[in-house]
JSON list of C-alpha atoms and ligand atoms in Angstrom, two decimals:
[
{"chain": "A", "resi": 1, "resn": "UNK", "atom": "CA", "xyz": [-16.13, 0.34, 26.62]},
{"chain": "A", "resi": 2, "resn": "UNK", "atom": "CA", "xyz": [-18.00, -1.96, 29.03]},
{"chain": "A", "resi": 3, "resn": "UNK", "atom": "CA", "xyz": [-16.73, -4.70, 31.30]},
{"chain": "A", "resi": 4, "resn": "UNK", "atom": "CA", "xyz": [-14.09, -7.03, 29.82]},
{"chain": "A", "resi": 5, "resn": "UNK", "atom": "CA", "xyz": [-15.65, -10.36, 28.87]},
{"chain": "A", "resi": 6, "resn": "UNK", "atom": "CA", "xyz": [-14.00, -13.79, 28.55]},
{"chain": "A", "resi": 7, "resn": "UNK", "atom": "CA", "xyz": [-13.09, -15.08, 25.13]},
{"chain": "A", "resi": 8, "resn": "UNK", "atom": "CA", "xyz": [-15.92, -17.10, 23.61]},
{"chain": "A", "resi": 9, "resn": "UNK", "atom": "CA", "xyz": [-15.00, -20.84, 23.82]},
{"chain": "A", "resi": 10, "resn": "UNK", "atom": "CA", "xyz": [-15.57, -21.27, 20.05]},
{"chain": "A", "resi": 11, "resn": "UNK", "atom": "CA", "xyz": [-12.64, -18.92, 19.30]},
{"chain": "A", "resi": 12, "resn": "UNK", "atom": "CA", "xyz": [-10.27, -20.31, 21.92]},
{"chain": "A", "resi": 13, "resn": "UNK", "atom": "CA", "xyz": [-8.23, -21.83, 19.07]},
{"chain": "A", "resi": 14, "resn": "UNK", "atom": "CA", "xyz": [-7.56, -18.24, 17.89]},
{"chain": "A", "resi": 15, "resn": "UNK", "atom": "CA", "xyz": [-6.85, -16.91, 21.38]},
{"chain": "A", "resi": 16, "resn": "UNK", "atom": "CA", "xyz": [-3.11, -16.78, 20.65]},
{"chain": "A", "resi": 17, "resn": "UNK", "atom": "CA", "xyz": [-3.82, -13.94, 18.18]},
{"chain": "A", "resi": 18, "resn": "UNK", "atom": "CA", "xyz": [-5.67, -11.58, 20.52]},
{"chain": "A", "resi": 19, "resn": "UNK", "atom": "CA", "xyz": [-3.68, -8.37, 20.99]},
{"chain": "A", "resi": 20, "resn": "UNK", "atom": "CA", "xyz": [-1.67, -6.04, 18.78]},
{"chain": "A", "resi": 21, "resn": "UNK", "atom": "CA", "xyz": [1.13, -7.04, 16.41]},
{"chain": "A", "resi": 22, "resn": "UNK", "atom": "CA", "xyz": [3.59, -4.85, 14.51]},
{"chain": "A", "resi": 23, "resn": "UNK", "atom": "CA", "xyz": [6.29, -5.53, 11.98]},
{"chain": "A", "resi": 24, "resn": "UNK", "atom": "CA", "xyz": [7.67, -5.23, 8.50]},
{"chain": "A", "resi": 25, "resn": "UNK", "atom": "CA", "xyz": [6.50, -6.74, 5.23]},
{"chain": "A", "resi": 26, "resn": "UNK", "atom": "CA", "xyz": [7.59, -6.93, 1.62]},
{"chain": "A", "resi": 27, "resn": "UNK", "atom": "CA", "xyz": [5.18, -6.61, -1.28]},
{"chain": "A", "resi": 28, "resn": "UNK", "atom": "CA", "xyz": [5.58, -7.58, -4.90]},
{"chain": "A", "resi": 29, "resn": "UNK", "atom": "CA", "xyz": [3.53, -8.47, -7.95]},
{"chain": "A", "resi": 30, "resn": "UNK", "atom": "CA", "xyz": [4.45, -8.94, -11.61]},
{"chain": "A", "resi": 31, "resn": "UNK", "atom": "CA", "xyz": [2.67, -5.70, -12.57]},
{"chain": "A", "resi": 32, "resn": "UNK", "atom": "CA", "xyz": [4.06, -3.34, -9.87]},
{"chain": "A", "resi": 33, "resn": "UNK", "atom": "CA", "xyz": [7.31, -2.14, -8.27]},
{"chain": "A", "resi": 34, "resn": "UNK", "atom": "CA", "xyz": [8.26, -4.12, -5.16]},
{"chain": "A", "resi": 35, "resn": "UNK", "atom": "CA", "xyz": [7.99, -2.29, -1.83]},
{"chain": "A", "resi": 36, "resn": "UNK", "atom": "CA", "xyz": [8.57, -2.66, 1.92]},
{"chain": "A", "resi": 37, "resn": "UNK", "atom": "CA", "xyz": [5.87, -1.77, 4.41]},
{"chain": "A", "resi": 38, "resn": "UNK", "atom": "CA", "xyz": [5.27, -1.38, 8.14]},
{"chain": "A", "resi": 39, "resn": "UNK", "atom": "CA", "xyz": [2.15, -2.98, 9.51]},
{"chain": "A", "resi": 40, "resn": "UNK", "atom": "CA", "xyz": [0.02, -3.10, 12.63]},
{"chain": "A", "resi": 41, "resn": "UNK", "atom": "CA", "xyz": [-2.64, -5.75, 13.16]},
{"chain": "A", "resi": 42, "resn": "UNK", "atom": "CA", "xyz": [-5.03, -5.80, 16.10]},
{"chain": "A", "resi": 43, "resn": "UNK", "atom": "CA", "xyz": [-7.22, -8.76, 17.04]},
{"chain": "A", "resi": 44, "resn": "UNK", "atom": "CA", "xyz": [-9.83, -8.03, 19.69]},
{"chain": "A", "resi": 45, "resn": "UNK", "atom": "CA", "xyz": [-13.05, -9.69, 20.85]},
{"chain": "A", "resi": 46, "resn": "UNK", "atom": "CA", "xyz": [-16.36, -8.92, 22.49]},
{"chain": "A", "resi": 47, "resn": "UNK", "atom": "CA", "xyz": [-17.11, -12.34, 23.94]},
{"chain": "A", "resi": 48, "resn": "UNK", "atom": "CA", "xyz": [-18.87, -13.56, 20.78]},
{"chain": "A", "resi": 49, "resn": "UNK", "atom": "CA", "xyz": [-17.63, -16.40, 18.52]},
{"chain": "A", "resi": 50, "resn": "UNK", "atom": "CA", "xyz": [-15.44, -14.21, 16.30]},
{"chain": "A", "resi": 51, "resn": "UNK", "atom": "CA", "xyz": [-12.37, -11.99, 16.54]},
{"chain": "A", "resi": 52, "resn": "UNK", "atom": "CA", "xyz": [-12.48, -8.39, 15.38]},
{"chain": "A", "resi": 53, "resn": "UNK", "atom": "CA", "xyz": [-9.60, -7.81, 12.95]},
{"chain": "A", "resi": 54, "resn": "UNK", "atom": "CA", "xyz": [-8.08, -4.43, 12.02]},
{"chain": "A", "resi": 55, "resn": "UNK", "atom": "CA", "xyz": [-4.96, -3.97, 9.92]},
{"chain": "A", "resi": 56, "resn": "UNK", "atom": "CA", "xyz": [-3.09, -0.84, 8.74]},
{"chain": "A", "resi": 57, "resn": "UNK", "atom": "CA", "xyz": [0.06, -0.41, 6.69]},
{"chain": "A", "resi": 58, "resn": "UNK", "atom": "CA", "xyz": [2.50, 2.36, 5.79]},
{"chain": "A", "resi": 59, "resn": "UNK", "atom": "CA", "xyz": [5.26, 2.60, 3.22]},
{"chain": "A", "resi": 60, "resn": "UNK", "atom": "CA", "xyz": [8.50, 1.66, 4.98]},
{"chain": "A", "resi": 61, "resn": "UNK", "atom": "CA", "xyz": [10.54, 4.43, 3.35]},
{"chain": "A", "resi": 62, "resn": "UNK", "atom": "CA", "xyz": [8.30, 7.48, 3.22]},
{"chain": "A", "resi": 63, "resn": "UNK", "atom": "CA", "xyz": [5.66, 6.53, 5.81]},
{"chain": "A", "resi": 64, "resn": "UNK", "atom": "CA", "xyz": [2.66, 7.15, 3.54]},
{"chain": "A", "resi": 65, "resn": "UNK", "atom": "CA", "xyz": [-0.40, 5.09, 4.32]},
{"chain": "A", "resi": 66, "resn": "UNK", "atom": "CA", "xyz": [-0.85, 2.06, 2.06]},
{"chain": "A", "resi": 67, "resn": "UNK", "atom": "CA", "xyz": [-3.42, -0.71, 2.34]},
{"chain": "A", "resi": 68, "resn": "UNK", "atom": "CA", "xyz": [-5.73, -1.28, 5.30]},
{"chain": "A", "resi": 69, "resn": "UNK", "atom": "CA", "xyz": [-8.31, -3.98, 5.92]},
{"chain": "A", "resi": 70, "resn": "UNK", "atom": "CA", "xyz": [-10.84, -4.77, 8.57]},
{"chain": "A", "resi": 71, "resn": "UNK", "atom": "CA", "xyz": [-13.36, -7.46, 9.40]},
{"chain": "A", "resi": 72, "resn": "UNK", "atom": "CA", "xyz": [-14.13, -10.56, 11.39]},
{"chain": "A", "resi": 73, "resn": "UNK", "atom": "CA", "xyz": [-12.45, -13.93, 11.85]},
{"chain": "A", "resi": 74, "resn": "UNK", "atom": "CA", "xyz": [-15.08, -16.57, 12.61]},
{"chain": "A", "resi": 75, "resn": "UNK", "atom": "CA", "xyz": [-14.75, -20.15, 13.81]},
{"chain": "A", "resi": 76, "resn": "UNK", "atom": "CA", "xyz": [-17.90, -21.92, 12.60]},
{"chain": "A", "resi": 77, "resn": "UNK", "atom": "CA", "xyz": [-16.73, -25.27, 13.91]},
{"chain": "A", "resi": 78, "resn": "UNK", "atom": "CA", "xyz": [-13.49, -26.65, 15.38]},
{"chain": "A", "resi": 79, "resn": "UNK", "atom": "CA", "xyz": [-10.45, -26.29, 13.12]},
{"chain": "A", "resi": 80, "resn": "UNK", "atom": "CA", "xyz": [-12.32, -24.24, 10.50]},
{"chain": "A", "resi": 81, "resn": "UNK", "atom": "CA", "xyz": [-11.98, -20.51, 9.88]},
{"chain": "A", "resi": 82, "resn": "UNK", "atom": "CA", "xyz": [-14.08, -17.99, 7.97]},
{"chain": "A", "resi": 83, "resn": "UNK", "atom": "CA", "xyz": [-12.80, -14.49, 7.17]},
{"chain": "A", "resi": 84, "resn": "UNK", "atom": "CA", "xyz": [-15.19, -11.65, 6.32]},
{"chain": "A", "resi": 85, "resn": "UNK", "atom": "CA", "xyz": [-13.02, -8.69, 5.26]},
{"chain": "A", "resi": 86, "resn": "UNK", "atom": "CA", "xyz": [-13.45, -5.23, 3.75]},
{"chain": "A", "resi": 87, "resn": "UNK", "atom": "CA", "xyz": [-10.70, -3.51, 1.77]},
{"chain": "A", "resi": 88, "resn": "UNK", "atom": "CA", "xyz": [-10.46, 0.22, 0.97]},
{"chain": "A", "resi": 89, "resn": "UNK", "atom": "CA", "xyz": [-9.68, -0.49, -2.68]},
{"chain": "A", "resi": 90, "resn": "UNK", "atom": "CA", "xyz": [-13.33, -1.43, -3.25]},
{"chain": "A", "resi": 91, "resn": "UNK", "atom": "CA", "xyz": [-13.05, -5.12, -2.49]},
{"chain": "A", "resi": 92, "resn": "UNK", "atom": "CA", "xyz": [-14.77, -7.42, -0.06]},
{"chain": "A", "resi": 93, "resn": "UNK", "atom": "CA", "xyz": [-13.32, -10.84, 0.62]},
{"chain": "A", "resi": 94, "resn": "UNK", "atom": "CA", "xyz": [-14.90, -13.96, 2.01]},
{"chain": "A", "resi": 95, "resn": "UNK", "atom": "CA", "xyz": [-12.31, -16.63, 2.71]},
{"chain": "A", "resi": 96, "resn": "UNK", "atom": "CA", "xyz": [-12.49, -20.04, 4.33]},
{"chain": "A", "resi": 97, "resn": "UNK", "atom": "CA", "xyz": [-9.92, -22.51, 5.53]},
{"chain": "A", "resi": 98, "resn": "UNK", "atom": "CA", "xyz": [-8.32, -24.39, 8.38]},
{"chain": "A", "resi": 99, "resn": "UNK", "atom": "CA", "xyz": [-6.80, -23.81, 11.80]},
{"chain": "A", "resi": 100, "resn": "UNK", "atom": "CA", "xyz": [-4.06, -26.34, 12.58]},
{"chain": "A", "resi": 101, "resn": "UNK", "atom": "CA", "xyz": [-2.41, -25.37, 15.88]},
{"chain": "A", "resi": 102, "resn": "UNK", "atom": "CA", "xyz": [-0.71, -22.04, 15.17]},
{"chain": "A", "resi": 103, "resn": "UNK", "atom": "CA", "xyz": [-1.13, -22.30, 11.38]},
{"chain": "A", "resi": 104, "resn": "UNK", "atom": "CA", "xyz": [-4.11, -20.82, 9.60]},
{"chain": "A", "resi": 105, "resn": "UNK", "atom": "CA", "xyz": [-4.72, -21.15, 5.87]},
{"chain": "A", "resi": 106, "resn": "UNK", "atom": "CA", "xyz": [-7.59, -19.53, 4.02]},
{"chain": "A", "resi": 107, "resn": "UNK", "atom": "CA", "xyz": [-8.65, -19.19, 0.38]},
{"chain": "A", "resi": 108, "resn": "UNK", "atom": "CA", "xyz": [-11.30, -16.87, -0.94]},
{"chain": "A", "resi": 109, "resn": "UNK", "atom": "CA", "xyz": [-14.66, -18.29, -1.85]},
{"chain": "A", "resi": 110, "resn": "UNK", "atom": "CA", "xyz": [-15.85, -14.86, -2.94]},
{"chain": "A", "resi": 111, "resn": "UNK", "atom": "CA", "xyz": [-14.23, -11.56, -3.91]},
{"chain": "A", "resi": 112, "resn": "UNK", "atom": "CA", "xyz": [-16.79, -8.80, -4.37]},
{"chain": "A", "resi": 113, "resn": "UNK", "atom": "CA", "xyz": [-15.82, -5.60, -6.20]},
{"chain": "A", "resi": 114, "resn": "UNK", "atom": "CA", "xyz": [-17.23, -2.12, -6.54]},
{"chain": "A", "resi": 115, "resn": "UNK", "atom": "CA", "xyz": [-17.59, -0.99, -10.13]},
{"chain": "A", "resi": 116, "resn": "UNK", "atom": "CA", "xyz": [-14.22, 0.82, -10.01]},
{"chain": "A", "resi": 117, "resn": "UNK", "atom": "CA", "xyz": [-12.20, -1.76, -8.04]},
{"chain": "A", "resi": 118, "resn": "UNK", "atom": "CA", "xyz": [-9.26, -3.57, -9.66]},
{"chain": "A", "resi": 119, "resn": "UNK", "atom": "CA", "xyz": [-9.99, -6.99, -11.03]},
{"chain": "A", "resi": 120, "resn": "UNK", "atom": "CA", "xyz": [-9.13, -9.33, -8.15]},
{"chain": "A", "resi": 121, "resn": "UNK", "atom": "CA", "xyz": [-10.59, -12.82, -8.52]},
{"chain": "A", "resi": 122, "resn": "UNK", "atom": "CA", "xyz": [-8.91, -14.83, -5.72]},
{"chain": "A", "resi": 123, "resn": "UNK", "atom": "CA", "xyz": [-6.93, -14.36, -2.51]},
{"chain": "A", "resi": 124, "resn": "UNK", "atom": "CA", "xyz": [-5.02, -16.95, -0.47]},
{"chain": "A", "resi": 125, "resn": "UNK", "atom": "CA", "xyz": [-3.55, -16.34, 2.98]},
{"chain": "A", "resi": 126, "resn": "UNK", "atom": "CA", "xyz": [-1.27, -18.41, 5.23]},
{"chain": "A", "resi": 127, "resn": "UNK", "atom": "CA", "xyz": [-0.60, -17.29, 8.80]},
{"chain": "A", "resi": 128, "resn": "UNK", "atom": "CA", "xyz": [1.65, -19.01, 11.31]},
{"chain": "A", "resi": 129, "resn": "UNK", "atom": "CA", "xyz": [2.96, -18.18, 14.75]},
{"chain": "A", "resi": 130, "resn": "UNK", "atom": "CA", "xyz": [6.60, -19.29, 14.97]},
{"chain": "A", "resi": 131, "resn": "UNK", "atom": "CA", "xyz": [8.18, -20.15, 18.30]},
{"chain": "A", "resi": 132, "resn": "UNK", "atom": "CA", "xyz": [5.20, -18.58, 20.05]},
{"chain": "A", "resi": 133, "resn": "UNK", "atom": "CA", "xyz": [6.65, -15.20, 19.08]},
{"chain": "A", "resi": 134, "resn": "UNK", "atom": "CA", "xyz": [6.74, -14.24, 15.40]},
{"chain": "A", "resi": 135, "resn": "UNK", "atom": "CA", "xyz": [3.51, -14.01, 13.45]},
{"chain": "A", "resi": 136, "resn": "UNK", "atom": "CA", "xyz": [4.30, -14.58, 9.78]},
{"chain": "A", "resi": 137, "resn": "UNK", "atom": "CA", "xyz": [1.94, -14.47, 6.87]},
{"chain": "A", "resi": 138, "resn": "UNK", "atom": "CA", "xyz": [1.98, -14.76, 3.10]},
{"chain": "A", "resi": 139, "resn": "UNK", "atom": "CA", "xyz": [-0.70, -13.59, 0.72]},
{"chain": "A", "resi": 140, "resn": "UNK", "atom": "CA", "xyz": [-1.22, -14.58, -2.91]},
{"chain": "A", "resi": 141, "resn": "UNK", "atom": "CA", "xyz": [-3.79, -13.13, -5.24]},
{"chain": "A", "resi": 142, "resn": "UNK", "atom": "CA", "xyz": [-5.13, -13.58, -8.75]},
{"chain": "A", "resi": 143, "resn": "UNK", "atom": "CA", "xyz": [-5.57, -10.05, -10.09]},
{"chain": "A", "resi": 144, "resn": "UNK", "atom": "CA", "xyz": [-5.37, -7.85, -13.18]},
{"chain": "A", "resi": 145, "resn": "UNK", "atom": "CA", "xyz": [-5.03, -10.88, -15.47]},
{"chain": "A", "resi": 146, "resn": "UNK", "atom": "CA", "xyz": [-2.34, -12.68, -13.41]},
{"chain": "A", "resi": 147, "resn": "UNK", "atom": "CA", "xyz": [-2.90, -16.17, -11.96]},
{"chain": "A", "resi": 148, "resn": "UNK", "atom": "CA", "xyz": [-2.55, -16.72, -8.17]},
{"chain": "A", "resi": 149, "resn": "UNK", "atom": "CA", "xyz": [0.80, -15.04, -7.51]},
{"chain": "A", "resi": 150, "resn": "UNK", "atom": "CA", "xyz": [2.67, -13.93, -4.40]},
{"chain": "A", "resi": 151, "resn": "UNK", "atom": "CA", "xyz": [1.82, -10.34, -3.31]},
{"chain": "A", "resi": 152, "resn": "UNK", "atom": "CA", "xyz": [2.85, -10.06, 0.37]},
{"chain": "A", "resi": 153, "resn": "UNK", "atom": "CA", "xyz": [4.99, -11.59, 3.11]},
{"chain": "A", "resi": 154, "resn": "UNK", "atom": "CA", "xyz": [5.41, -10.09, 6.58]},
{"chain": "A", "resi": 155, "resn": "UNK", "atom": "CA", "xyz": [6.70, -10.83, 10.08]},
{"chain": "A", "resi": 156, "resn": "UNK", "atom": "CA", "xyz": [5.08, -9.26, 13.11]},
{"chain": "A", "resi": 157, "resn": "UNK", "atom": "CA", "xyz": [5.81, -9.32, 16.81]},
{"chain": "A", "resi": 158, "resn": "UNK", "atom": "CA", "xyz": [3.44, -8.84, 19.69]},
{"chain": "A", "resi": 159, "resn": "UNK", "atom": "CA", "xyz": [3.04, -5.29, 20.99]},
{"chain": "A", "resi": 160, "resn": "UNK", "atom": "CA", "xyz": [0.39, -5.99, 23.63]},
{"chain": "B", "resi": 1, "resn": "LIG", "atom": "C1", "xyz": [-0.40, -5.48, 3.62]},
{"chain": "B", "resi": 1, "resn": "LIG", "atom": "C2", "xyz": [-1.38, -5.26, 2.75]},
{"chain": "B", "resi": 1, "resn": "LIG", "atom": "C3", "xyz": [-1.15, -4.64, 1.39]},
{"chain": "B", "resi": 1, "resn": "LIG", "atom": "C4", "xyz": [-0.26, -3.69, 1.01]},
{"chain": "B", "resi": 1, "resn": "LIG", "atom": "C5", "xyz": [0.76, -2.96, 1.89]},
{"chain": "B", "resi": 1, "resn": "LIG", "atom": "C6", "xyz": [-0.45, -3.48, -0.40]},
{"chain": "B", "resi": 1, "resn": "LIG", "atom": "C7", "xyz": [0.27, -2.57, -1.15]},
{"chain": "B", "resi": 1, "resn": "LIG", "atom": "C8", "xyz": [0.16, -2.42, -2.51]},
{"chain": "B", "resi": 1, "resn": "LIG", "atom": "C9", "xyz": [0.92, -1.46, -3.30]},
{"chain": "B", "resi": 1, "resn": "LIG", "atom": "C10", "xyz": [1.94, -0.47, -2.73]},
{"chain": "B", "resi": 1, "resn": "LIG", "atom": "C11", "xyz": [0.56, -1.62, -4.58]},
{"chain": "B", "resi": 1, "resn": "LIG", "atom": "C12", "xyz": [1.11, -0.90, -5.81]},
{"chain": "B", "resi": 1, "resn": "LIG", "atom": "C13", "xyz": [0.70, 0.50, -5.97]},
{"chain": "B", "resi": 1, "resn": "LIG", "atom": "C14", "xyz": [-0.71, 0.79, -5.63]},
{"chain": "B", "resi": 1, "resn": "LIG", "atom": "O1", "xyz": [-1.61, 0.31, -6.35]},
{"chain": "B", "resi": 1, "resn": "LIG", "atom": "O2", "xyz": [-0.91, 1.46, -4.60]},
{"chain": "B", "resi": 1, "resn": "LIG", "atom": "C15", "xyz": [-0.46, -2.64, -4.60]},
{"chain": "B", "resi": 1, "resn": "LIG", "atom": "C16", "xyz": [-1.13, -3.06, -5.72]},
{"chain": "B", "resi": 1, "resn": "LIG", "atom": "C17", "xyz": [-2.21, -3.88, -5.71]},
{"chain": "B", "resi": 1, "resn": "LIG", "atom": "N1", "xyz": [-2.71, -4.58, -4.62]},
{"chain": "B", "resi": 1, "resn": "LIG", "atom": "FE1", "xyz": [-1.98, -4.54, -2.78]},
{"chain": "B", "resi": 1, "resn": "LIG", "atom": "N2", "xyz": [-1.43, -4.30, -0.85]},
{"chain": "B", "resi": 1, "resn": "LIG", "atom": "C18", "xyz": [-1.89, -5.02, 0.21]},
{"chain": "B", "resi": 1, "resn": "LIG", "atom": "C19", "xyz": [-2.91, -5.95, 0.21]},
{"chain": "B", "resi": 1, "resn": "LIG", "atom": "C20", "xyz": [-3.68, -6.25, -0.87]},
{"chain": "B", "resi": 1, "resn": "LIG", "atom": "C21", "xyz": [-4.82, -7.12, -0.86]},
{"chain": "B", "resi": 1, "resn": "LIG", "atom": "C22", "xyz": [-5.32, -7.87, 0.37]},
{"chain": "B", "resi": 1, "resn": "LIG", "atom": "C23", "xyz": [-5.31, -7.13, -2.12]},
{"chain": "B", "resi": 1, "resn": "LIG", "atom": "C24", "xyz": [-6.49, -7.87, -2.67]},
{"chain": "B", "resi": 1, "resn": "LIG", "atom": "C25", "xyz": [-7.48, -8.34, -1.95]},
{"chain": "B", "resi": 1, "resn": "LIG", "atom": "C26", "xyz": [-4.48, -6.27, -2.92]},
{"chain": "B", "resi": 1, "resn": "LIG", "atom": "C27", "xyz": [-4.66, -6.00, -4.25]},
{"chain": "B", "resi": 1, "resn": "LIG", "atom": "C28", "xyz": [-3.84, -5.22, -5.02]},
{"chain": "B", "resi": 1, "resn": "LIG", "atom": "C29", "xyz": [-4.07, -4.97, -6.44]},
{"chain": "B", "resi": 1, "resn": "LIG", "atom": "C30", "xyz": [-5.20, -5.51, -7.27]},
{"chain": "B", "resi": 1, "resn": "LIG", "atom": "C31", "xyz": [-3.03, -4.14, -6.88]},
{"chain": "B", "resi": 1, "resn": "LIG", "atom": "C32", "xyz": [-2.84, -3.55, -8.25]},
{"chain": "B", "resi": 1, "resn": "LIG", "atom": "C33", "xyz": [-2.01, -4.39, -9.17]},
{"chain": "B", "resi": 1, "resn": "LIG", "atom": "C34", "xyz": [-1.91, -3.69, -10.51]},
{"chain": "B", "resi": 1, "resn": "LIG", "atom": "O3", "xyz": [-2.68, -2.78, -10.78]},
{"chain": "B", "resi": 1, "resn": "LIG", "atom": "O4", "xyz": [-1.06, -4.07, -11.29]},
{"chain": "B", "resi": 1, "resn": "LIG", "atom": "N3", "xyz": [-3.49, -5.76, -2.13]},
{"chain": "B", "resi": 1, "resn": "LIG", "atom": "N4", "xyz": [-0.66, -3.13, -3.34]}
]
C-alpha cells in the first residue's frame, strides 16, 4: 500500500475523523417503515487535500446489507467542505457546507440520478463529534414528492 504519508495540511481540520467508526442508526421517512441499522464508516487519506470516505450499513435485526456510499470529502478553503459521493441506488451527490470545530454541515448543490433512481432532489447532512468520542449525524432528504424531511440519525464510536 506504499509508505504512510502525513495528512495534507488543507484537511487538518478533518483530521479528527480519520479512522474507522461503528455504531447504530435509526431510519425513517413518511413513505417507508422505520428501521434500525448498524453502520461502519472509514475515513482514510493519501496525503492529498481530501479524505477518502467509505460507508456501509446493515439491517440491525436481520443483518442484511442496506445502503452504502463512498466518495471524497474535500476542503477547498479553510472552514468549507465539499462532498463528492456515489450511492448504489443510482444517485450521485455533490454537497457543500461548513466546518466549525467538530461540527460539519453540508447541503446538496446537485443530486444526479440514473434513469431508474428514485426521485431525490436534495440532501442535508449534519455531523458532530461529541465529547471527542461520539460521532453523531443526521440526514434529511427531499425525495419521492416529500419536502426536506428527516431520514437518518446515527451515533458511532471510534474503532481504530
Ligand atoms: C445510512 C444510510 C441509509 C440507510 C441505512 C438507508 C436505508 C433505507 C431503507 C431501509 C429504506 C426503505 C426500503 C428500501 O427502499 O430499501 C430507504 C428508502 C429510501 N432511501 Fe435510504 N438509506 C440510507 C441513506 C440514504 C441516502 C443518503 C439517500 C439519498 C441520497 C436515501 C434515499 C432513499 C430513498 C429515495 C428511499 C425510498 C423512499 C420511498 O420510496 O418511499 N437513503 N432507505
